Amino acid sequence: MTDDNDDGEVSVKFNSYQAGSGNAGDVLVPGDDETTIDEVNERTFGGFGGSNAGDDILEATDYDMLTVEGHVNLAGNSTAEVEDEDDVGTLSLEERSTENVQVWRAPASTYNDDIDDLEDDETAPVYDLIEAGNITQTDEAAIDDVNDDIIIQVEASGLEGVFTDGSGNLDTSSYGSASGAEDTGAVFQHALEDDDPGANVDTSGTDIDALSSGDYKVIYDEANDTHFVAIDGNALESAFSIEDEDEYAANFTVYDQNSDLVDDDDDSEVANDSVQFVDADATLNNDDDISLQAASGQQIFGTTNVAPSSEVTIRLRSQSSSSPFLLQPETAVTENGTFTATADLSDRSPGTNFTAQARIDGSNVGDDIDGTLVEGEVATVSISDQESDGSEVVVDNVQLSAGGFIVIHDDSLLEGEVAGSVVGSSEYLEEGSHEDITITLDEPMDEDFTAVAMPHLDTNGNEAYDFPGADDPYTSGDGPVTDSANVTVTSEEEPTATEEPTETETEPPETEEQTEETTTMDSGTDEAETTEASGPGFTAAIALIALVAAALLAVRRDN
C-alpha cells in the first residue's frame, strides 16, 4: 500500500458483503485518490474463500485488526506481537435488517424534471422535495389523464456492498437485473403485485425490471440505510397495464436461501406497502354553476385526487361574442387536495356566460362548469358529512368576495323557517378563501341533524352578525348560497355508578401522524458515524499514520 501524497495517511474501503468470495480485489479497494493498493492477500479460515459473493458473510461481532509497517507474510502476521496499542483497531459488524417500505407520490413532472438525472447517492434533492411537499406519503395515486409519479422508499440495511463497482463506489445500474425470484438465485426482489389480478392469474408479482432502465431511478441514502426507487408514472401505468381502482402492493424481499444477508434459521425478510390507483379527477365549485363578479380578485375553488403540489390551470372561456375572453389563472394542489385560482375579471361585462375547466399536466380533468359574471358580491361554500359531539361543526371551504360570516341552520330551514333555524355562526371572516372553519353552535345538539351552511354579508360593517335587520345572505340565481351536510352526533359512554374506571399504564397508540414521522427520513443525518456501523458495504476505512505503528480504524456504518 502506498501513501501517494506523503501526508502520513492512507485509506481503504472494505466490502464485508464480498469478504467471503475469495476475490480479495473486490473486498479491499483504495478509499481515496491518494492511496494505492499494491497487493492484497487473503488468508482462508474455515469455509471462507472461493464462494459466491454474499455466501460466507462475516458474523456480526467485533474483530481486532493489526497494522504493521512493511511486508509481513501471512504466517508471521497471525502470530505478530502487539508492541503499541495504537497498532490495533476494531472492525465492528452489526446485524442487518429489512425494516419498512413506504409508497410516496409526486406531481407528474417530478421524475423527469427533478429525479431521473440524479447521481446514485444524491439524496438531498429527494429530501428537499419531501420538505417542500412535492413528494408526499400516500395510499392512493392518480392515473389516466394525469399519472402521478411514484417513489417507493425501502428501509433495509447492509445492501450497499451488493451495489458497488470495482472502485468501491455505489452503482445501482444493476438494481433491476439483480432483483428476481428466489429460484433464480437472486438475493432480493423488488416487485409490484396486483392485489386482485383475477381468476387463474399468477400473483407472484411483477419485478421492477419490467420497466425500462430510463423509467425508474434508484437513489441510495447510505447514512440512513434507505433507498428510494423513483418511477415515472406514465411508464408505470403502461408497463403494468394499471386500470382504475387497481390496488398494488410494493414488496421488497431479502431471501434466506441465496446469501447470508438473512440468517439461515430465519425466513426471508419481507416489507411492503399498498397503493390504489384511481382515474384522475377534479371538481370545480362542488360541481355547481359558478357566479363571479365582473371585478378583480375572483376566486375559483376546486378539489382533486392528483398529487399535492401539482400545477392546476383553470381555463375560463367566454360564451358571449359581445364580451369574448380566455383566461387561464394558475394555482397548485394543496396537501388536502384543494386548489383555489384567482382571476381578474374587472374588464369583463356583467351578464357574460362562460365555462370553467380544470387542466392538470396538459389534460382536461373533470367536467367543465357553467358560469356567469354578475354585479354585486358573490360567495361559495362547502360542508361535508361529519361526526360531532354536538357542540360544533366544521365547514370545509368558503369564499367571500366582501367578507362576512358563515351561518349554520338546522333542518327547520328546509321547512321555511329562516331566522328561527339559525343554530350557530362564525366570527367575522375577511374577504377571500377560508378552509376548515370550526363553528361553535349556540346550543349543543343531542341528536343527528342536517347542517345548512349559508354565507352572509356584513352589510353594516361592524364585523358582528346582526341578521335579521342587516347582514343579508350572499345570493346566486334564485336564492341564498348554501351547502348542506349530515351531522352525526356522538357521545362518549360514561361509567355507571357501579363501575369504577380502572387505571392502567399503557403506551399511547401510534397515530398515523407519528407513523409518517418515523418513515420520513431526516436528511440531517447525512454525515455518517465513523466509529461503527452495520450491513455489508464499502464503508470501512483503514488509516496508517506515516506508515509506522499506525492507528487503524475499521469502520462499519450504524443502523
Coordinates of C-alpha atoms in Angstrom, one line a residue:
M1 CA 0.0 0.0 0.0
T2 CA 1.4 3.4 -0.9
D3 CA 0.7 6.9 0.5
D4 CA 0.8 8.8 -2.8
N5 CA 0.8 12.3 -1.3
D6 CA 3.1 11.5 1.7
D7 CA 0.7 13.0 4.2
G8 CA 1.1 10.1 6.5
E9 CA -2.3 8.6 5.9
V10 CA -3.8 6.0 3.6
S11 CA -7.4 5.0 3.3
V12 CA -9.2 1.8 2.1
K13 CA -12.7 0.6 1.7
F14 CA -13.7 -2.8 3.0
N15 CA -16.7 -4.6 1.4
S16 CA -18.0 -7.1 4.0
Y17 CA -20.5 -8.5 1.5
Q18 CA -17.7 -9.6 -0.7
A19 CA -15.4 -10.7 2.1
G20 CA -16.0 -14.4 1.8
S21 CA -16.0 -14.5 -2.0
G22 CA -12.3 -15.4 -2.4
N23 CA -11.6 -12.4 -4.6
A24 CA -9.5 -10.1 -2.5
G25 CA -9.6 -7.4 -5.1
D26 CA -13.3 -6.9 -4.6
V27 CA -13.0 -6.8 -0.8
L28 CA -10.4 -4.1 -0.4
V29 CA -10.0 -1.1 -2.7
P30 CA -8.5 2.4 -2.2
G31 CA -10.6 4.8 -0.2
D32 CA -9.4 8.0 -1.9
D33 CA -7.3 9.2 -4.8
E34 CA -4.2 9.5 -2.7
T35 CA -3.9 5.8 -1.8
T36 CA -2.6 2.9 -4.0
I37 CA -3.1 -0.7 -3.0
D38 CA -0.1 -2.7 -4.4
E39 CA -1.2 -6.1 -3.4
V40 CA -4.0 -7.8 -1.3
N41 CA -3.7 -11.3 0.0
E42 CA -6.4 -13.2 1.8
R43 CA -5.9 -16.0 4.4
T44 CA -8.6 -18.7 4.3
F45 CA -10.3 -19.6 7.6
G46 CA -12.9 -22.4 7.8
G47 CA -15.3 -22.2 4.8
F48 CA -14.1 -18.9 3.5
G49 CA -12.6 -18.5 0.1
G50 CA -13.9 -19.4 -3.3
S51 CA -17.6 -18.8 -2.5
N52 CA -20.1 -16.6 -4.3
A53 CA -20.4 -13.1 -3.0
G54 CA -22.7 -13.0 0.0
D55 CA -22.4 -16.7 0.7
D56 CA -20.0 -16.5 3.6
I57 CA -20.6 -13.1 5.2
L58 CA -18.6 -12.4 8.3
E59 CA -20.5 -12.9 11.6
A60 CA -21.8 -9.8 13.3
T61 CA -19.2 -9.1 16.0
D62 CA -16.1 -7.2 16.8
Y63 CA -12.8 -8.1 15.1
D64 CA -9.3 -7.0 16.3
M65 CA -7.2 -5.7 13.4
L66 CA -3.4 -5.2 13.5
T67 CA -1.4 -2.7 11.4
V68 CA 2.3 -3.0 11.0
E69 CA 4.9 -1.3 8.9
G70 CA 6.3 -3.1 5.9
H71 CA 5.5 -6.5 4.4
V72 CA 4.6 -9.3 6.8
N73 CA 3.8 -12.8 5.5
L74 CA 0.5 -14.4 6.4
A75 CA 2.0 -16.8 8.9
G76 CA 4.0 -14.1 10.6
N77 CA 1.1 -11.8 10.7
S78 CA -1.0 -14.3 12.5
T79 CA 1.5 -14.5 15.4
A80 CA 2.8 -10.9 15.4
E81 CA 3.2 -9.4 18.9
V82 CA 1.5 -6.1 19.7
E83 CA 4.1 -3.6 20.8
D84 CA 1.9 -0.5 20.8
E85 CA -1.8 -0.3 21.4
D86 CA -2.1 2.2 18.5
D87 CA -1.2 -0.7 16.2
V88 CA -4.6 -2.4 16.9
G89 CA -8.1 -1.2 15.8
T90 CA -11.5 -2.8 15.8
L91 CA -13.8 -3.7 12.9
S92 CA -17.3 -3.8 14.4
L93 CA -20.0 -5.6 12.3
E94 CA -23.7 -5.5 13.3
E95 CA -26.7 -7.4 12.2
R96 CA -28.5 -6.1 9.1
S97 CA -32.3 -5.9 8.8
T98 CA -35.2 -5.2 6.4
E99 CA -37.4 -2.7 8.2
N100 CA -40.1 -0.9 6.1
V101 CA -41.5 0.0 2.7
Q102 CA -43.4 3.2 2.1
V103 CA -45.1 4.4 -1.1
W104 CA -44.9 8.2 -1.9
R105 CA -46.3 10.1 -4.8
A106 CA -45.3 13.3 -6.6
P107 CA -46.7 15.5 -9.4
A108 CA -46.5 14.1 -12.9
S109 CA -43.4 16.1 -14.0
T110 CA -41.3 15.4 -10.9
Y111 CA -39.5 12.3 -12.1
N112 CA -38.3 13.8 -15.4
D113 CA -37.6 17.3 -14.1
D114 CA -36.0 16.6 -10.7
I115 CA -35.0 13.0 -10.2
D116 CA -34.0 10.9 -13.3
D117 CA -30.6 12.6 -13.7
L118 CA -29.5 12.5 -10.0
E119 CA -26.4 10.6 -9.0
D120 CA -26.9 7.2 -7.3
D121 CA -26.2 8.7 -3.8
E122 CA -27.6 12.2 -4.4
T123 CA -30.3 12.2 -1.8
A124 CA -30.5 15.8 -0.8
P125 CA -32.8 16.8 -3.7
V126 CA -35.2 14.0 -2.7
Y127 CA -35.4 15.2 0.9
D128 CA -35.8 18.8 -0.3
L129 CA -38.9 17.7 -2.4
I130 CA -40.3 15.9 0.7
E131 CA -39.7 19.0 2.8
A132 CA -41.4 21.2 0.2
G133 CA -44.4 19.0 0.0
N134 CA -43.8 17.9 -3.6
I135 CA -43.3 14.3 -2.5
T136 CA -46.0 13.0 -0.1
Q137 CA -46.9 9.7 1.5
T138 CA -50.0 8.2 0.1
D139 CA -52.2 5.1 -0.2
E140 CA -53.8 6.5 -3.5
A141 CA -52.3 7.7 -6.8
A142 CA -53.8 9.2 -9.9
I143 CA -53.6 7.6 -13.4
D144 CA -55.1 8.0 -16.8
D145 CA -55.3 11.7 -17.9
V146 CA -52.7 12.5 -15.2
N147 CA -50.2 10.0 -13.9
D148 CA -48.7 10.8 -10.5
D149 CA -45.0 9.8 -10.3
I150 CA -44.4 7.1 -7.7
I151 CA -41.5 6.9 -5.2
I152 CA -41.0 3.7 -3.1
Q153 CA -38.9 4.1 0.0
V154 CA -37.2 0.9 1.3
E155 CA -35.6 0.9 4.7
A156 CA -33.1 -2.0 4.7
S157 CA -29.5 -2.0 6.0
G158 CA -26.5 -3.9 4.7
L159 CA -27.2 -3.9 1.0
E160 CA -24.6 -1.3 -0.1
G161 CA -22.0 -4.0 -0.7
V162 CA -24.2 -5.6 -3.3
F163 CA -24.3 -2.4 -5.4
T164 CA -20.7 -1.3 -5.6
D165 CA -18.4 -1.2 -8.6
G166 CA -14.8 -2.2 -8.8
S167 CA -13.7 1.1 -7.4
G168 CA -15.9 0.7 -4.3
N169 CA -18.4 3.4 -5.5
L170 CA -22.1 2.9 -5.2
D171 CA -23.6 1.8 -8.6
T172 CA -27.3 1.0 -8.8
S173 CA -27.4 0.3 -12.5
S174 CA -27.7 -3.4 -11.8
Y175 CA -30.6 -3.0 -9.3
G176 CA -33.3 -4.2 -11.7
S177 CA -31.3 -7.1 -13.1
A178 CA -30.2 -8.2 -9.6
S179 CA -33.8 -8.3 -8.4
G180 CA -35.6 -11.6 -9.1
A181 CA -37.5 -14.6 -7.8
E182 CA -35.8 -16.8 -5.2
D183 CA -35.4 -19.8 -7.6
T184 CA -33.3 -17.6 -10.0
G185 CA -30.5 -17.3 -7.3
A186 CA -31.3 -13.6 -6.7
V187 CA -30.6 -12.3 -3.2
F188 CA -33.5 -9.9 -3.2
Q189 CA -36.6 -8.9 -5.1
H190 CA -38.3 -5.6 -5.5
A191 CA -41.7 -6.3 -7.2
L192 CA -45.2 -4.8 -7.6
E193 CA -48.0 -7.2 -7.1
D194 CA -51.6 -6.7 -8.2
D195 CA -53.7 -7.4 -5.1
D196 CA -56.7 -8.7 -7.2
P197 CA -55.4 -9.9 -10.6
G198 CA -58.5 -12.0 -11.3
A199 CA -59.0 -15.7 -11.7
N200 CA -56.3 -18.0 -13.0
V201 CA -53.6 -15.3 -12.9
D202 CA -50.2 -15.6 -11.2
T203 CA -50.0 -13.3 -8.2
S204 CA -46.3 -13.6 -7.5
G205 CA -45.8 -10.0 -8.6
T206 CA -44.0 -8.3 -11.4
D207 CA -40.4 -7.4 -11.0
I208 CA -39.3 -3.7 -11.1
D209 CA -37.1 -4.6 -14.1
A210 CA -40.3 -4.8 -16.2
L211 CA -39.8 -1.1 -16.5
S212 CA -37.1 0.2 -18.9
S213 CA -34.0 1.4 -17.2
G214 CA -34.7 5.1 -18.1
D215 CA -38.2 4.9 -16.5
Y216 CA -37.0 4.5 -12.9
K217 CA -34.1 5.6 -10.7
V218 CA -32.6 4.1 -7.6
I219 CA -31.1 6.6 -5.1
Y220 CA -29.2 5.3 -2.0
D221 CA -29.1 7.1 1.3
E222 CA -26.3 5.1 2.9
A223 CA -26.4 7.3 6.1
N224 CA -30.0 6.2 6.8
D225 CA -29.8 2.6 5.4
T226 CA -32.5 3.7 2.9
H227 CA -33.0 3.7 -0.8
F228 CA -35.7 5.3 -3.0
V229 CA -37.0 3.8 -6.2
A230 CA -38.5 6.7 -8.2
I231 CA -40.7 5.7 -11.1
D232 CA -42.1 7.7 -14.0
G233 CA -45.9 7.5 -13.6
N234 CA -46.7 7.3 -17.3
A235 CA -44.3 4.4 -17.8
L236 CA -45.6 2.6 -14.7
E237 CA -49.2 2.7 -15.9
S238 CA -48.2 1.4 -19.4
A239 CA -45.8 -1.3 -18.3
F240 CA -48.1 -2.8 -15.6
S241 CA -51.4 -2.1 -17.5
I242 CA -52.9 -0.4 -14.5
E243 CA -56.6 0.4 -14.5
D244 CA -58.9 2.5 -12.3
E245 CA -59.2 1.1 -8.7
D246 CA -56.4 -1.4 -9.2
E247 CA -54.5 -1.9 -5.9
Y248 CA -50.9 -2.9 -5.9
A249 CA -48.5 -4.0 -3.1
A250 CA -44.9 -2.8 -3.3
N251 CA -43.0 -5.8 -2.0
F252 CA -39.3 -5.8 -1.0
T253 CA -37.9 -9.3 -0.1
V254 CA -34.5 -10.4 1.0
Y255 CA -34.2 -14.2 0.6
D256 CA -32.9 -16.5 3.3
Q257 CA -31.5 -19.2 0.9
N258 CA -29.3 -17.3 -1.6
S259 CA -27.0 -15.4 0.7
D260 CA -26.1 -14.8 4.3
L261 CA -27.9 -11.5 4.3
V262 CA -30.6 -13.4 6.2
D263 CA -29.7 -15.9 8.9
D264 CA -30.2 -19.5 7.8
D265 CA -32.5 -20.1 10.7
D266 CA -34.9 -17.3 9.7
D267 CA -37.4 -16.9 6.9
S268 CA -37.0 -14.5 4.1
E269 CA -37.4 -10.9 5.2
V270 CA -40.4 -9.1 3.6
A271 CA -41.6 -5.5 3.8
N272 CA -44.4 -4.0 1.8
D273 CA -46.9 -1.1 1.4
S274 CA -50.0 -0.8 -0.8
V275 CA -51.3 1.9 -3.1
Q276 CA -54.6 2.1 -5.0
F277 CA -54.6 3.7 -8.5
V278 CA -57.6 5.8 -9.4
D279 CA -58.5 7.8 -12.6
A280 CA -57.5 11.4 -12.2
D281 CA -60.5 13.7 -11.4
A282 CA -61.2 17.3 -10.4
T283 CA -64.3 19.1 -9.3
L284 CA -64.9 22.9 -9.6
N285 CA -67.2 24.7 -7.2
N286 CA -68.8 21.5 -5.8
D287 CA -70.0 20.8 -9.3
D288 CA -72.4 23.7 -9.1
D289 CA -72.7 26.7 -11.5
I290 CA -70.3 29.5 -10.8
S291 CA -71.2 33.1 -10.2
L292 CA -68.2 35.5 -10.3
Q293 CA -68.2 39.3 -10.1
A294 CA -67.0 41.4 -13.0
A295 CA -64.1 42.5 -10.8
S296 CA -60.6 41.7 -9.9
G297 CA -59.6 39.1 -7.3
Q298 CA -62.3 36.5 -8.3
Q299 CA -61.5 33.0 -6.8
I300 CA -62.5 29.7 -8.3
F301 CA -62.3 26.8 -5.8
G302 CA -61.9 23.1 -6.6
T303 CA -60.8 19.7 -5.3
T304 CA -58.8 16.9 -7.0
N305 CA -57.3 13.5 -6.3
V306 CA -54.0 14.1 -8.1
A307 CA -50.8 14.6 -6.1
P308 CA -50.3 17.7 -3.9
S309 CA -48.2 20.4 -5.5
S310 CA -49.5 19.5 -9.0
E311 CA -49.9 22.6 -11.0
V312 CA -53.5 23.4 -12.0
T313 CA -54.8 25.8 -14.7
I314 CA -58.4 27.0 -14.6
R315 CA -59.5 27.8 -18.1
L316 CA -62.2 30.4 -18.2
R317 CA -63.7 30.7 -21.7
S318 CA -66.4 33.3 -22.6
Q319 CA -69.5 32.0 -24.3
S320 CA -70.5 35.5 -25.5
S321 CA -69.3 37.1 -28.7
S322 CA -70.0 40.6 -27.3
S323 CA -67.6 40.0 -24.4
P324 CA -65.0 37.4 -25.6
F325 CA -62.2 36.3 -23.3
L326 CA -60.0 33.4 -22.5
L327 CA -58.3 33.5 -19.1
Q328 CA -56.1 30.8 -17.6
P329 CA -55.2 31.5 -13.9
E330 CA -52.8 29.1 -12.4
T331 CA -52.5 27.6 -8.9
A332 CA -51.3 24.4 -7.2
V333 CA -53.0 21.5 -5.3
T334 CA -52.7 21.8 -1.5
E335 CA -51.9 18.9 0.8
N336 CA -55.6 18.2 1.4
G337 CA -56.4 18.1 -2.3
T338 CA -58.0 21.5 -2.7
F339 CA -57.0 24.4 -5.0
T340 CA -58.0 28.0 -5.5
A341 CA -57.2 30.1 -8.5
T342 CA -57.7 33.9 -8.7
A343 CA -58.8 35.7 -11.9
D344 CA -59.1 39.4 -12.8
L345 CA -62.4 39.9 -14.5
S346 CA -62.6 43.7 -14.0
D347 CA -62.6 44.4 -17.7
R348 CA -65.5 42.0 -18.4
S349 CA -69.2 42.7 -18.7
P350 CA -71.7 41.5 -16.1
G351 CA -74.2 39.1 -17.6
T352 CA -71.5 37.3 -19.7
N353 CA -71.7 33.5 -19.6
F354 CA -68.6 31.4 -19.5
T355 CA -67.3 27.8 -18.9
A356 CA -64.6 26.8 -16.4
Q357 CA -62.4 23.8 -16.9
A358 CA -59.6 22.4 -14.7
R359 CA -56.4 21.4 -16.6
I360 CA -53.6 19.4 -15.0
D361 CA -50.4 18.3 -16.8
G362 CA -51.8 19.5 -20.1
S363 CA -55.1 17.5 -19.8
N364 CA -58.6 18.5 -19.0
V365 CA -59.5 16.8 -15.7
G366 CA -63.1 16.6 -14.5
D367 CA -66.2 18.2 -16.0
D368 CA -66.4 21.8 -17.2
I369 CA -68.8 24.0 -15.2
D370 CA -71.1 26.8 -16.5
G371 CA -70.6 30.3 -15.0
T372 CA -72.0 33.8 -15.2
L373 CA -70.4 37.2 -14.4
V374 CA -72.7 39.2 -12.1
E375 CA -72.9 42.5 -10.4
G376 CA -72.7 42.6 -6.6
E377 CA -71.0 40.3 -4.1
V378 CA -70.6 36.6 -4.6
A379 CA -69.7 33.6 -2.4
T380 CA -69.3 29.8 -2.4
V381 CA -69.4 27.4 0.5
S382 CA -68.7 23.7 1.0
I383 CA -69.5 21.4 4.0
S384 CA -69.1 17.6 4.2
D385 CA -70.9 14.9 6.2
Q386 CA -69.2 14.6 9.6
E387 CA -69.3 13.3 13.1
S388 CA -69.5 15.8 16.0
D389 CA -70.1 15.8 19.8
G390 CA -73.0 18.2 19.1
S391 CA -71.2 21.4 20.1
E392 CA -69.6 22.4 16.8
V393 CA -69.5 21.8 13.1
V394 CA -66.7 22.2 10.6
V395 CA -67.1 24.0 7.2
D396 CA -64.7 22.7 4.6
N397 CA -64.3 25.9 2.5
V398 CA -65.9 29.3 1.9
Q399 CA -65.1 32.1 -0.5
L400 CA -66.4 35.6 0.3
S401 CA -65.9 38.4 -2.2
A402 CA -66.6 41.0 0.5
G403 CA -66.0 39.2 3.8
G404 CA -68.8 38.3 6.2
F405 CA -69.9 35.2 8.2
I406 CA -70.9 31.6 7.8
V407 CA -74.3 30.9 9.4
I408 CA -75.3 27.3 10.3
H409 CA -79.0 26.5 10.0
D410 CA -80.7 23.2 11.1
D411 CA -83.4 21.1 9.4
S412 CA -86.1 23.6 10.0
L413 CA -84.7 25.9 7.3
L414 CA -85.8 23.3 4.8
E415 CA -89.3 23.8 6.1
G416 CA -89.2 27.6 5.5
E417 CA -88.1 28.8 8.9
V418 CA -85.1 31.2 8.2
A419 CA -84.3 33.2 11.3
G420 CA -85.6 30.6 13.7
S421 CA -83.4 27.9 12.2
V422 CA -80.1 29.5 13.0
V423 CA -78.1 27.3 15.4
G424 CA -74.7 29.0 15.1
S425 CA -72.5 31.5 13.3
S426 CA -68.8 32.1 12.7
E427 CA -66.7 35.0 13.7
Y428 CA -66.2 37.7 11.1
L429 CA -64.2 36.4 8.1
E430 CA -62.1 38.6 5.8
E431 CA -62.8 38.6 2.1
G432 CA -61.1 35.7 0.2
S433 CA -60.9 32.0 0.7
H434 CA -61.0 30.2 4.1
E435 CA -60.7 26.5 4.9
D436 CA -61.7 24.2 7.8
I437 CA -63.7 26.8 9.7
T438 CA -64.9 25.4 13.1
I439 CA -68.2 27.0 14.2
T440 CA -69.4 26.6 17.8
L441 CA -73.2 26.1 18.0
D442 CA -75.4 28.3 20.2
E443 CA -76.7 25.2 22.0
P444 CA -75.3 21.7 21.8
M445 CA -77.3 19.3 19.6
D446 CA -78.2 15.9 21.2
E447 CA -79.3 14.1 18.1
D448 CA -78.3 13.9 14.4
F449 CA -79.3 16.8 12.2
T450 CA -78.8 18.4 8.8
A451 CA -76.4 21.4 8.9
V452 CA -77.0 24.0 6.3
A453 CA -74.1 26.4 5.8
M454 CA -75.0 29.9 4.4
P455 CA -72.5 32.7 3.8
H456 CA -73.8 36.2 5.0
L457 CA -72.5 39.7 4.2
D458 CA -71.5 42.2 6.8
T459 CA -73.8 44.9 5.4
N460 CA -73.4 47.3 8.3
G461 CA -69.7 46.9 8.5
N462 CA -69.5 46.3 12.3
E463 CA -68.0 42.8 11.9
A464 CA -70.8 41.3 14.1
Y465 CA -73.6 39.1 12.9
D466 CA -76.8 41.1 13.0
F467 CA -79.3 39.2 10.9
P468 CA -82.2 39.9 10.6
G469 CA -82.2 43.6 10.1
A470 CA -78.7 43.5 8.5
D471 CA -76.1 41.2 7.2
D472 CA -78.2 39.5 4.4
P473 CA -77.1 36.3 2.9
Y474 CA -75.0 36.1 -0.3
T475 CA -77.3 35.1 -3.2
S476 CA -76.8 33.4 -6.5
G477 CA -79.6 32.9 -9.0
D478 CA -82.9 32.4 -7.2
G479 CA -81.8 32.4 -3.6
P480 CA -79.1 32.3 -0.9
V481 CA -75.8 30.4 -1.5
T482 CA -75.9 27.3 0.7
D483 CA -74.5 23.8 1.1
S484 CA -75.7 21.1 3.5
A485 CA -74.3 18.0 5.2
N486 CA -75.5 15.3 7.6
V487 CA -74.0 15.7 11.1
T488 CA -73.9 12.5 13.2
V489 CA -73.9 13.4 16.9
T490 CA -71.7 11.1 19.0
S491 CA -71.2 10.9 22.8
E492 CA -68.7 9.0 25.0
E493 CA -70.2 6.5 27.3
E494 CA -69.7 7.3 31.0
P495 CA -69.0 4.7 33.7
T496 CA -72.2 3.6 35.6
A497 CA -72.5 4.1 39.3
T498 CA -71.4 0.5 40.0
E499 CA -68.4 0.7 37.7
E500 CA -65.2 2.3 38.7
P501 CA -62.7 3.3 36.0
T502 CA -59.6 1.3 36.3
E503 CA -56.2 2.9 35.8
T504 CA -53.8 1.1 33.6
E505 CA -50.4 2.1 32.4
T506 CA -50.4 1.7 28.7
E507 CA -48.4 3.1 25.9
P508 CA -50.4 5.6 23.7
P509 CA -51.4 4.1 20.4
E510 CA -49.2 5.2 17.5
T511 CA -51.1 7.6 15.3
E512 CA -50.9 7.9 11.6
E513 CA -49.0 11.2 12.0
Q514 CA -46.5 9.5 14.3
T515 CA -46.1 6.7 11.8
E516 CA -45.4 9.2 9.0
E517 CA -42.8 11.0 11.1
T518 CA -40.9 7.8 11.6
T519 CA -41.0 6.8 8.0
T520 CA -39.9 10.3 6.8
M521 CA -36.1 10.2 6.9
D522 CA -34.2 13.1 8.2
S523 CA -31.6 14.4 5.8
G524 CA -29.8 16.0 8.6
T525 CA -28.1 12.6 9.3
D526 CA -26.2 12.6 6.1
E527 CA -22.9 12.7 8.0
A528 CA -22.2 9.0 8.6
E529 CA -21.0 8.0 12.1
T530 CA -17.3 6.9 11.8
T531 CA -17.0 4.6 14.7
E532 CA -19.1 1.6 13.9
A533 CA -21.9 0.6 11.6
S534 CA -23.9 -2.4 10.2
G535 CA -24.5 -4.1 6.9
P536 CA -22.3 -5.3 4.1
G537 CA -20.7 -2.5 2.3
F538 CA -17.6 -0.5 1.3
T539 CA -17.8 1.6 4.5
A540 CA -14.7 0.7 6.5
A541 CA -11.6 2.9 6.5
I542 CA -8.0 1.9 7.5
A543 CA -5.7 4.8 8.3
L544 CA -2.0 4.3 8.5
I545 CA -0.1 7.3 10.1
A546 CA 3.3 7.8 8.5
L547 CA 3.2 4.2 7.6
V548 CA 4.7 3.3 11.0
A549 CA 2.9 1.9 14.1
A550 CA -0.3 3.5 12.7
A551 CA -3.8 3.6 14.4
L552 CA -6.2 1.6 12.4
L553 CA -9.9 2.4 12.4
A554 CA -12.0 -0.1 10.5
V555 CA -15.5 1.3 10.4
R556 CA -18.8 -0.1 9.6
R557 CA -21.8 2.3 9.5
D558 CA -24.5 2.3 12.1
N559 CA -28.1 1.0 11.7

